[in-house]
Coordinates of C-alpha atoms and ligand atoms in Angstrom, one line a residue:
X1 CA -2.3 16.1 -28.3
X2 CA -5.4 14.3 -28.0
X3 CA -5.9 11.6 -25.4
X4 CA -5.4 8.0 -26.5
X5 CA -4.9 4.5 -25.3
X6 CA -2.4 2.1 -26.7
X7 CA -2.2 -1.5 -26.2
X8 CA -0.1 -3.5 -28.0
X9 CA 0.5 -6.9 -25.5
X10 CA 2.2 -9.2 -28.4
X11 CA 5.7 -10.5 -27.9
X12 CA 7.7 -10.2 -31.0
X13 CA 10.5 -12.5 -31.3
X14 CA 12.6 -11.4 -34.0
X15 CA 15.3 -12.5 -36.6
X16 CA 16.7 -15.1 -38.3
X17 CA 16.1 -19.2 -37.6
X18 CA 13.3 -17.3 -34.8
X19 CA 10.6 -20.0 -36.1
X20 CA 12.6 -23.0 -34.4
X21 CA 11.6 -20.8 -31.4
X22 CA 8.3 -21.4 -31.9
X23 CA 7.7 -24.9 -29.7
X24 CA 9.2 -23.0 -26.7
X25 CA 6.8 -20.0 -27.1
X26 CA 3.6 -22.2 -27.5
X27 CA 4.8 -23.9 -24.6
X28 CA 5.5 -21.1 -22.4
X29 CA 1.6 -19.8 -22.7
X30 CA 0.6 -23.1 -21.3
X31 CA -0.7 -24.6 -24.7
X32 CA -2.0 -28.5 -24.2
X33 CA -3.1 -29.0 -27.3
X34 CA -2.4 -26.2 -30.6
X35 CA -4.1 -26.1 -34.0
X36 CA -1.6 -24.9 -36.5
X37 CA -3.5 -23.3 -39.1
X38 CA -1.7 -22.4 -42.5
X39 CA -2.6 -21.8 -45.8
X40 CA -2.3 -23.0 -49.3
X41 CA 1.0 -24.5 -49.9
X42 CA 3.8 -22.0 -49.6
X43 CA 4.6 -22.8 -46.4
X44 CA 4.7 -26.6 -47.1
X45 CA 6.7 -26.5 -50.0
X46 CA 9.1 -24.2 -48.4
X47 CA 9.8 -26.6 -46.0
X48 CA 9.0 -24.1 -42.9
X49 CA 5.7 -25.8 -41.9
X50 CA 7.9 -29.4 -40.9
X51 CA 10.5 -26.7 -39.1
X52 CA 7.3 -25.5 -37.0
X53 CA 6.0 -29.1 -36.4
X54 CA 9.6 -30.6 -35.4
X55 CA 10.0 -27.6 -33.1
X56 CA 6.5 -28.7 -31.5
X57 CA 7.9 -31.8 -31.3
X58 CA 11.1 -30.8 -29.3
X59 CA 9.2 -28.8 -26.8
X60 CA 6.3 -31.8 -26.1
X61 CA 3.6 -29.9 -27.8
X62 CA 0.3 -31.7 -28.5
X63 CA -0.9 -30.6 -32.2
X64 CA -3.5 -31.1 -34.9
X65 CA -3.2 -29.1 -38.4
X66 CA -5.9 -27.4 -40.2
X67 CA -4.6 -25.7 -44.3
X68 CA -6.2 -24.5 -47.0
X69 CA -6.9 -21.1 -45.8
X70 CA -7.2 -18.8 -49.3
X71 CA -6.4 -14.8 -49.1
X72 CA -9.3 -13.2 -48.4
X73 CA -10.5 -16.0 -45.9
X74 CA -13.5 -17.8 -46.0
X75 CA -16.2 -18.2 -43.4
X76 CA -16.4 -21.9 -44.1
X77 CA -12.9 -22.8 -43.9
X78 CA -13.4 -21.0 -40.2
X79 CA -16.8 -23.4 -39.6
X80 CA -14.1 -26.1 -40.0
X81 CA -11.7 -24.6 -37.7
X82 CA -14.4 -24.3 -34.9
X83 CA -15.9 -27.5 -35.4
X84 CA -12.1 -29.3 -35.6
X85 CA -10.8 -27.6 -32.4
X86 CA -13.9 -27.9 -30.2
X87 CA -14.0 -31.8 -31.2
X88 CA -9.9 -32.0 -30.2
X89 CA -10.3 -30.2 -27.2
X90 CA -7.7 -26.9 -28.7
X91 CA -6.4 -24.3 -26.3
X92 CA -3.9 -22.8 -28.6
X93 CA -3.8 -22.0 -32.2
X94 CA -0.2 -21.1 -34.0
X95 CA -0.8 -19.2 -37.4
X96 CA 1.6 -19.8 -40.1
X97 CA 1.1 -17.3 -43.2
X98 CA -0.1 -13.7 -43.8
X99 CA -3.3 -11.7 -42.8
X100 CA -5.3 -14.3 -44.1
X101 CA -4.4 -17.2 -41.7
X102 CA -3.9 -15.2 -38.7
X103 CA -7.3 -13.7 -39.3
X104 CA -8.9 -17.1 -39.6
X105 CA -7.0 -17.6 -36.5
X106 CA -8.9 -14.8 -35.0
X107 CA -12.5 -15.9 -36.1
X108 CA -11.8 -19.5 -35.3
X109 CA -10.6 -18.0 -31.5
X110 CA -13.9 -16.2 -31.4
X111 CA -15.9 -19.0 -32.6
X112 CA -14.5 -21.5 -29.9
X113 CA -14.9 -19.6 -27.0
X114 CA -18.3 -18.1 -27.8
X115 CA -21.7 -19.4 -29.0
X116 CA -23.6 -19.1 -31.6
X117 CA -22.7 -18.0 -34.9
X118 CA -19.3 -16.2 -36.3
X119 CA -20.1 -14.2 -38.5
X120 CA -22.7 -12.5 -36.3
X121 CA -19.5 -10.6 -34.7
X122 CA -18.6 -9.3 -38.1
X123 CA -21.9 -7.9 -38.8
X124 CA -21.8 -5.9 -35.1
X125 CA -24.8 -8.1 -34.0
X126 CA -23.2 -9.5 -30.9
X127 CA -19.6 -8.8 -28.9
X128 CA -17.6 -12.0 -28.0
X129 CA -16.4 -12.0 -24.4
X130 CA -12.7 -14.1 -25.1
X131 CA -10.8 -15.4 -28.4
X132 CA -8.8 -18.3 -27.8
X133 CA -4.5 -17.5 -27.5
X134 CA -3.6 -17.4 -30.8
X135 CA 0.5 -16.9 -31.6
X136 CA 2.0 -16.9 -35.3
X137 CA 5.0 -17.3 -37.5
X138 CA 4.5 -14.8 -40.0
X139 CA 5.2 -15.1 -43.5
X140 CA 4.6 -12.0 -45.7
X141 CA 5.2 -7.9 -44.2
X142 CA 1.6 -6.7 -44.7
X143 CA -1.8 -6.5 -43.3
X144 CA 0.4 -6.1 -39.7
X145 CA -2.9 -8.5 -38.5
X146 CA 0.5 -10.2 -36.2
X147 CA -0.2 -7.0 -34.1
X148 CA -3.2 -5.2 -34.7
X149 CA -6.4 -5.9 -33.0
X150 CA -8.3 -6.8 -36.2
X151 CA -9.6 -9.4 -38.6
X152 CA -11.4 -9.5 -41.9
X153 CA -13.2 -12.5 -43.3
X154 CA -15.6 -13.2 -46.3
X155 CA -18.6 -15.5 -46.5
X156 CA -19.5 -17.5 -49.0
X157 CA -21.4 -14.9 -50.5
X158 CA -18.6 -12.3 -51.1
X159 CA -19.3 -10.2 -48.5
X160 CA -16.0 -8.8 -46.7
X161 CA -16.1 -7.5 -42.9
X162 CA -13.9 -6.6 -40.8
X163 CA -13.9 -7.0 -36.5
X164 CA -12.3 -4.7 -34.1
X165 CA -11.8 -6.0 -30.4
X166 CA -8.5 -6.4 -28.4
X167 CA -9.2 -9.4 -27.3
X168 CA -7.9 -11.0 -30.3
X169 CA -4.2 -10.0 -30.0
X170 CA -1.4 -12.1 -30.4
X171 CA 0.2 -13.8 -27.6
X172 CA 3.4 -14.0 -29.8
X173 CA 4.7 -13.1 -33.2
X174 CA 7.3 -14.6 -34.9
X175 CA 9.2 -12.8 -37.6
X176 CA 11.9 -13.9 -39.6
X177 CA 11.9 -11.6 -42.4
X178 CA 13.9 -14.7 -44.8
X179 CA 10.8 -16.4 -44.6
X180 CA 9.2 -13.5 -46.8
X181 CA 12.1 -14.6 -49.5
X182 CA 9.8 -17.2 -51.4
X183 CA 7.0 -14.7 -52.3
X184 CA 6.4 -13.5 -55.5
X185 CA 7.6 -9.9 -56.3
X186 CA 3.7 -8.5 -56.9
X187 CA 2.7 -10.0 -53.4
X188 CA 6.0 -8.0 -52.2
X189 CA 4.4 -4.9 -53.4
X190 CA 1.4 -5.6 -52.3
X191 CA 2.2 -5.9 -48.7
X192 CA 4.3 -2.9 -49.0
X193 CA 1.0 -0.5 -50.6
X194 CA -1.0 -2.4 -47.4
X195 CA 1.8 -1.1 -44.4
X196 CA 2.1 2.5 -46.2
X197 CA -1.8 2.5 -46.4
X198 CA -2.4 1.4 -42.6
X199 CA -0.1 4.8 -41.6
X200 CA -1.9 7.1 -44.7
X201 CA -5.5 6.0 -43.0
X202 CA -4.5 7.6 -40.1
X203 CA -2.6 10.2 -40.6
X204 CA -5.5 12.0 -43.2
X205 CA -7.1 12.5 -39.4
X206 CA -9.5 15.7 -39.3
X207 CA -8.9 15.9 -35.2
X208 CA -4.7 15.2 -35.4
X209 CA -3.4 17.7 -34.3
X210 CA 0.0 19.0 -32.5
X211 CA 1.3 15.4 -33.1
X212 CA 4.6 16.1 -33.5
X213 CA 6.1 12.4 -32.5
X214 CA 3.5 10.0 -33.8
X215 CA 3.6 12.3 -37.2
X216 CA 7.7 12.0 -37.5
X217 CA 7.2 7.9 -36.6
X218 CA 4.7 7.9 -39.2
X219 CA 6.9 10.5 -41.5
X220 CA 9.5 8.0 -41.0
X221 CA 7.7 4.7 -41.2
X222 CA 6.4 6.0 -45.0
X223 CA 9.8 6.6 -46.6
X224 CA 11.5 3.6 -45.0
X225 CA 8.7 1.2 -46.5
X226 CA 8.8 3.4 -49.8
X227 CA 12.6 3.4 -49.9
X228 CA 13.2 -0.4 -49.0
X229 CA 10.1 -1.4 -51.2
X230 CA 12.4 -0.2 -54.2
X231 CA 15.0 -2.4 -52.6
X232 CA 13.3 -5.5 -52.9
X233 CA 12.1 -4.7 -56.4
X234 CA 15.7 -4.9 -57.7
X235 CA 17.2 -7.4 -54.9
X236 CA 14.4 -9.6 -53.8
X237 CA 16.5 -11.4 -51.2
X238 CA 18.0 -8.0 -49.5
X239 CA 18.1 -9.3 -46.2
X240 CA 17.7 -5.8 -44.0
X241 CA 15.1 -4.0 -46.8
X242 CA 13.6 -6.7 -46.1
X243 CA 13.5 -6.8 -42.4
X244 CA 12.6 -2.8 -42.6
X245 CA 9.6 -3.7 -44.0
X246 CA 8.5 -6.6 -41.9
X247 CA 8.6 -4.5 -38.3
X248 CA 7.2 -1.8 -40.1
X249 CA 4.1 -3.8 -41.2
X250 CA 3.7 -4.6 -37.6
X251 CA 4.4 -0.6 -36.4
X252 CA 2.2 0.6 -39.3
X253 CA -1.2 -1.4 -37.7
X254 CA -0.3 -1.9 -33.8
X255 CA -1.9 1.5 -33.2
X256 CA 1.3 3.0 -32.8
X257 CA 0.8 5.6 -36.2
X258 CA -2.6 7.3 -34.9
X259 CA -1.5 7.5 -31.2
X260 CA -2.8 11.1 -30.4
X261 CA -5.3 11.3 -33.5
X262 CA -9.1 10.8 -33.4
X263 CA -8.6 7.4 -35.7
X264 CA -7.9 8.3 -39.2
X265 CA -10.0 7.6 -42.1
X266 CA -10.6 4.3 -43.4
X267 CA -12.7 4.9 -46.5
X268 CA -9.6 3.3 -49.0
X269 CA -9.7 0.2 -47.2
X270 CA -13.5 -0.1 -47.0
X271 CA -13.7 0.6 -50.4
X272 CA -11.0 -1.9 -51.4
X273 CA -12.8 -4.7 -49.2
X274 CA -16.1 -4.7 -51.0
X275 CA -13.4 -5.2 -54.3
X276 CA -11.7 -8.1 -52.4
X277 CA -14.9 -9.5 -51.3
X278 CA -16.6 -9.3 -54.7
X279 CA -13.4 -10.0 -57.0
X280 CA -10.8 -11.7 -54.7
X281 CA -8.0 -9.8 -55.8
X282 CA -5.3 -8.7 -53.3
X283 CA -6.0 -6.5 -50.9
X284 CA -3.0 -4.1 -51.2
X285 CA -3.0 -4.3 -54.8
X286 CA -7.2 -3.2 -54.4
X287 CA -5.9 -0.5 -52.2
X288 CA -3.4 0.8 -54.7
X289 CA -6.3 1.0 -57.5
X290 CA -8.6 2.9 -55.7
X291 CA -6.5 5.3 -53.2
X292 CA -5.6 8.1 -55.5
X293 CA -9.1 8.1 -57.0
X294 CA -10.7 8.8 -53.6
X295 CA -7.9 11.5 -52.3
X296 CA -8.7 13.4 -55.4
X297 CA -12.6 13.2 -54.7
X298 CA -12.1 14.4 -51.0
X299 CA -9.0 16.3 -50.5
X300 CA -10.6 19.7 -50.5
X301 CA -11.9 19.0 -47.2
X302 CA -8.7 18.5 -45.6
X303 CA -5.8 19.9 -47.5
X304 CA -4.0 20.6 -44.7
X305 CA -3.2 17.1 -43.9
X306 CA -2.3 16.2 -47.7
X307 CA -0.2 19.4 -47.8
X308 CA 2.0 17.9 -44.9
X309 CA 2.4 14.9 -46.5
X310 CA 3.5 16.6 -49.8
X311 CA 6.2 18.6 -47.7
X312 CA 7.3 15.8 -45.1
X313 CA 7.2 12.7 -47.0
X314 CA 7.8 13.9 -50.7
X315 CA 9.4 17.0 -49.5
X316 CA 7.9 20.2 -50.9
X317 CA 8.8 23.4 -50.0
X318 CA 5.4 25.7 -51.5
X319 CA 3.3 27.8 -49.4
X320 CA 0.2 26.8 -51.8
X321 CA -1.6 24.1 -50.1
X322 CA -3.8 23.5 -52.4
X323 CA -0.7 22.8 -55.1
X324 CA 1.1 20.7 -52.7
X325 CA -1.9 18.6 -51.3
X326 CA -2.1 17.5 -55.2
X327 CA 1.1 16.9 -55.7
X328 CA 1.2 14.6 -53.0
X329 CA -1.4 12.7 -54.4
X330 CA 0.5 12.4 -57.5
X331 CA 3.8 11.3 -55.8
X332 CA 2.3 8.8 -53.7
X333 CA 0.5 7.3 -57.2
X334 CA 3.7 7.7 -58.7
X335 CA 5.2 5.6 -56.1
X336 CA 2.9 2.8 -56.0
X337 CA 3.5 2.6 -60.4
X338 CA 7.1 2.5 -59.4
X339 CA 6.6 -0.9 -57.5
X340 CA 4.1 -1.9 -60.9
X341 CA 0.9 -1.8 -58.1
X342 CA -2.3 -1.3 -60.1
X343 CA -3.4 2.3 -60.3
X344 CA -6.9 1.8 -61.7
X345 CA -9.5 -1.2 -60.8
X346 CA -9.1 -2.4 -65.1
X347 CA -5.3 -3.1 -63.9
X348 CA -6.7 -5.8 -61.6
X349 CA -7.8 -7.6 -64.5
X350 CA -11.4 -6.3 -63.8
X351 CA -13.8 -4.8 -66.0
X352 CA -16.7 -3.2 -63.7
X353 CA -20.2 -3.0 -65.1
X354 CA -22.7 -0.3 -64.3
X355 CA -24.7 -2.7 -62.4
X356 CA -21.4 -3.9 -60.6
X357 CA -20.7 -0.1 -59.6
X358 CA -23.8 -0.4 -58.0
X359 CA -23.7 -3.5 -56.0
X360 CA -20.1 -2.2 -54.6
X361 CA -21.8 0.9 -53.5
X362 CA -24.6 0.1 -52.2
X363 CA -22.7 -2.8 -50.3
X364 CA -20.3 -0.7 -48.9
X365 CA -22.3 1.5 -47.6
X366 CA -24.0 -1.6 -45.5
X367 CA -27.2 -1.3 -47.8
X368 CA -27.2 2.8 -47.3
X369 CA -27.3 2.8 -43.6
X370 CA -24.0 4.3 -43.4
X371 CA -21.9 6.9 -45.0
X372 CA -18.0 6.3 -45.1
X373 CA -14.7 8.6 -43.7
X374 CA -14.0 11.1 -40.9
X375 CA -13.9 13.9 -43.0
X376 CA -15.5 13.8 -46.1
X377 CA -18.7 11.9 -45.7
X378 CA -19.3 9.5 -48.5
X379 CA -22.8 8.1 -49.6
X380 CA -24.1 5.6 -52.3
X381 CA -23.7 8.6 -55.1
X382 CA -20.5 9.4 -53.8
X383 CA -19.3 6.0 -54.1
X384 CA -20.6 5.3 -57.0
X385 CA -19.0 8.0 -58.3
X386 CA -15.5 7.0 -56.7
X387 CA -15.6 3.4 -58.3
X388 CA -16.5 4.8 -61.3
X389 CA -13.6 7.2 -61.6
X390 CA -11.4 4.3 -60.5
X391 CA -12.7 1.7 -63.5
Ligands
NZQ1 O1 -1.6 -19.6 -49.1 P1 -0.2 -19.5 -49.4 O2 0.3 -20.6 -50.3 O3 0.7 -19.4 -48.2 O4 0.0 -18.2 -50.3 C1 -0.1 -16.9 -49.8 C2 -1.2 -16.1 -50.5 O5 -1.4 -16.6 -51.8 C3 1.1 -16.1 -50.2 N1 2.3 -16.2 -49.3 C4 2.3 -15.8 -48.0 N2 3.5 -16.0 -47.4 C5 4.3 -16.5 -48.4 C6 3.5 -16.6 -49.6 N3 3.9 -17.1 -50.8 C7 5.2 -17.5 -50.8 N4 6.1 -17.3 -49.7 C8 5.6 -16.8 -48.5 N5 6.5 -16.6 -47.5 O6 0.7 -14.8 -50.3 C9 -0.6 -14.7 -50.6 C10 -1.3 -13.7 -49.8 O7 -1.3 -14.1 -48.4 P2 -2.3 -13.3 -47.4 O8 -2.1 -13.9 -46.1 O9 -3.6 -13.2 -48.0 O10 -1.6 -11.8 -47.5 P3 -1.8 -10.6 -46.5 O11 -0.9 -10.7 -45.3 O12 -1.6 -9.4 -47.4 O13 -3.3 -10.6 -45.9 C11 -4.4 -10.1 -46.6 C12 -5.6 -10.3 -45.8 O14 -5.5 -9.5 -44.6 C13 -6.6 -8.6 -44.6 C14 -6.9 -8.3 -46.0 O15 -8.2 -7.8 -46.2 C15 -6.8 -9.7 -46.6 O16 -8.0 -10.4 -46.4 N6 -6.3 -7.5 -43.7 C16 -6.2 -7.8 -42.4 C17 -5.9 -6.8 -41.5 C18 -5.9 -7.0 -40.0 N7 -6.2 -8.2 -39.6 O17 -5.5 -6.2 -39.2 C19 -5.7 -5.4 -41.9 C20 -5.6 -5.2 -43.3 O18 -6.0 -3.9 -43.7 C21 -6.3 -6.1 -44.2 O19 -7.6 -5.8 -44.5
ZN2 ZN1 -4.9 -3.1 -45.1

């Protein structure tokens, strides 16, 4: 086993009614003053948002309230952020929503605490020292941004990035998988393509080797989100498939999947961003169009790791790697068609021009200064060529 580090300092709390918890926790990291950021309306018109705020209430917690963050979050809702908790003196923000309000959460953290210029962070220009304590009530199982040490914005022109530090970790996350009850069945699937995706990205790892526990959690983690995402497509409000899938979404990004490995191979996900960036569609359902597409483009250079997916997760018994690496790629296309997830980028109701192709590429690879994956270098032909397969 390779050496790694993991870190993964966020207190999950766990369960049912858990979000009237959620004045006591703020409290207990010394808040004086939160920002509860949110997003469009599902959380108002569910009613959870006046749970969180009477919970605040209870536990004599100062607060101001900043919604409207959209999926894929924008760099200028974040500029409002900033500005709002500087001028309100904030030491605490409380995210309530997906990946795309905790990740505001995350630049707005950045922002406060450092000078200058956000998005100069997401570009790699500069490191930020601190991100303010950020703790969440989450309300979809997917991007697992409650524990991971991530965030991805856009800015106004379409352009997607994503910023690594561990600085930005949760203080707290609050699940309570009930909460996930009000979403509509194609964001379901969604998250549940995103958490598969976040253990597939590592696993297809060049350096993994003699893994034997973090491949069985990660053997493990797959089927349960697979088998529990067929749940929920036939009982929406299936309380435990849908717990599985909610502390697997948080397993699936915490680190805990690619513990011994060299990082994994993010290509699918950078791919997908420049389609979120540029189209706004949702990020699991991107990742869905484009995944299969790619592993057929690169798989030749590591069949081993395909072929142990095809015998561990979809349970092949051939001594033909080759046979079995492609027939995992089939299986796990299969799989996402099962759960109606788009399997080509014209099933996200987008029809790509040439000179679209292009942009994507050529964006994607940060303007051909870098090539994409661990294992199977990609350039701007290559790309071009993967988009174009994917159409
Ligand atoms: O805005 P509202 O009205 O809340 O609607 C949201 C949004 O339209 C809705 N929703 C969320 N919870 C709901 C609900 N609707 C009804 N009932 C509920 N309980 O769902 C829609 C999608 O929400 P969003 O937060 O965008 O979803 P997700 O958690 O999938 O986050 C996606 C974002 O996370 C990024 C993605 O790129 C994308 O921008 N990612 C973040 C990562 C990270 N920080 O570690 C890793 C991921 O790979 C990913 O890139
Ligand atoms: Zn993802």
């Amino acid at each position: 086993m390779n050496n790694f580090q993991y870190y993964a300092p966020t207190q999950v709390v766990f369960g049912k009614d858990t979000e009237n918890e959620v004045g006591a926790l703020t409290a207990s990291f010394g808040c004086k003053k939160a920002l509860v950021h949110y997003g469009g309306k599902s959380a108002v018109e569910s009613g959870l948002l006046d749970r969180v705020y009477r919970s605040l209430d209870e536990n004599g917690v100062p607060y101001v309230s900043l919604g409207g963050v959209m999926p894929n979050p924008r760099l200028s809702k974040i500029h409002e952020g900033i500005a709002l908790c500087k001028r309100e003196g904030i030491d605490f923000i409380l995210a309530v929503g997906g990946g795309s309000v905790i990740d505001s959460a995350k630049a707005i953290g950045y922002g406060v605490v450092n000078d200058g210029e956000v998005w100069d962070f997401y570009e790699q220009k500069r490191i930020p020292s601190a991100c303010l304590p950020i703790g969440c009530v989450l309300t979809i199982a997917a991007a697992g941004s409650e524990m991971s040490d991530s965030s991805v914005i856009t800015n106004d022109e379409g352009i997607k990035r994503g910023y690594v530090n561990k600085v930005c970790r949760l203080k707290f996350a609050v699940m309570n998988p009930e909460l996930t009850f009000t979403l509509p069945v194609y964001q379901v699937a969604c998250g549940c393509v995103d958490i598969i995706m976040h253990t597939l990205e590592r696993w297809l790892d060049p350096k993994r080797v003699d893994s034997e526990l973090t491949d069985s959690i990660a053997v493990v983690l797959m089927k349960t989100v697979m088998r529990n995402a067929l749940i929920l497509k036939d009982i929406p409000h299936d309380y435990n498939a849908a717990a599985e899938i909610m502390w697997a979404g948080s397993l699936s990004h915490n680190g805990l999947t690619g513990c011994g490995g060299s990082g994994g191979d993010w290509s699918t996900h950078q791919i997908e961003h420049e389609l979120s960036g540029m189209f706004d569609v949702a990020h699991g359902a991107g990742l869905s169009a484009v995944w299969a597409v790619w592993a057929r483009y690169v798989y030749k250079s590591l069949p081993s790791r395909f072929a142990k997916l095809g015998a561990e997760v979809f349970g092949v018994s051939s001594n033909n790697e080759e046979k079995t690496a492609l027939f995992a790629i089939d299986s796990m296309e299969a799989f996402f068609r099962s759960i109606n997830m788009p399997t080509s980028i014209h099933e996200l109701g987008v029809d790509l021009t040439e000179e679209q192709i292009k942009e994507l590429a050529f964006r994607c690879s940060f303007s051909g200064k870098r090539k994409l994956g661990s294992f199977h270098p990609l350039d701007i032909p290559d790309l071009e060529a993967i988009y174009r397969k994917a159409k």
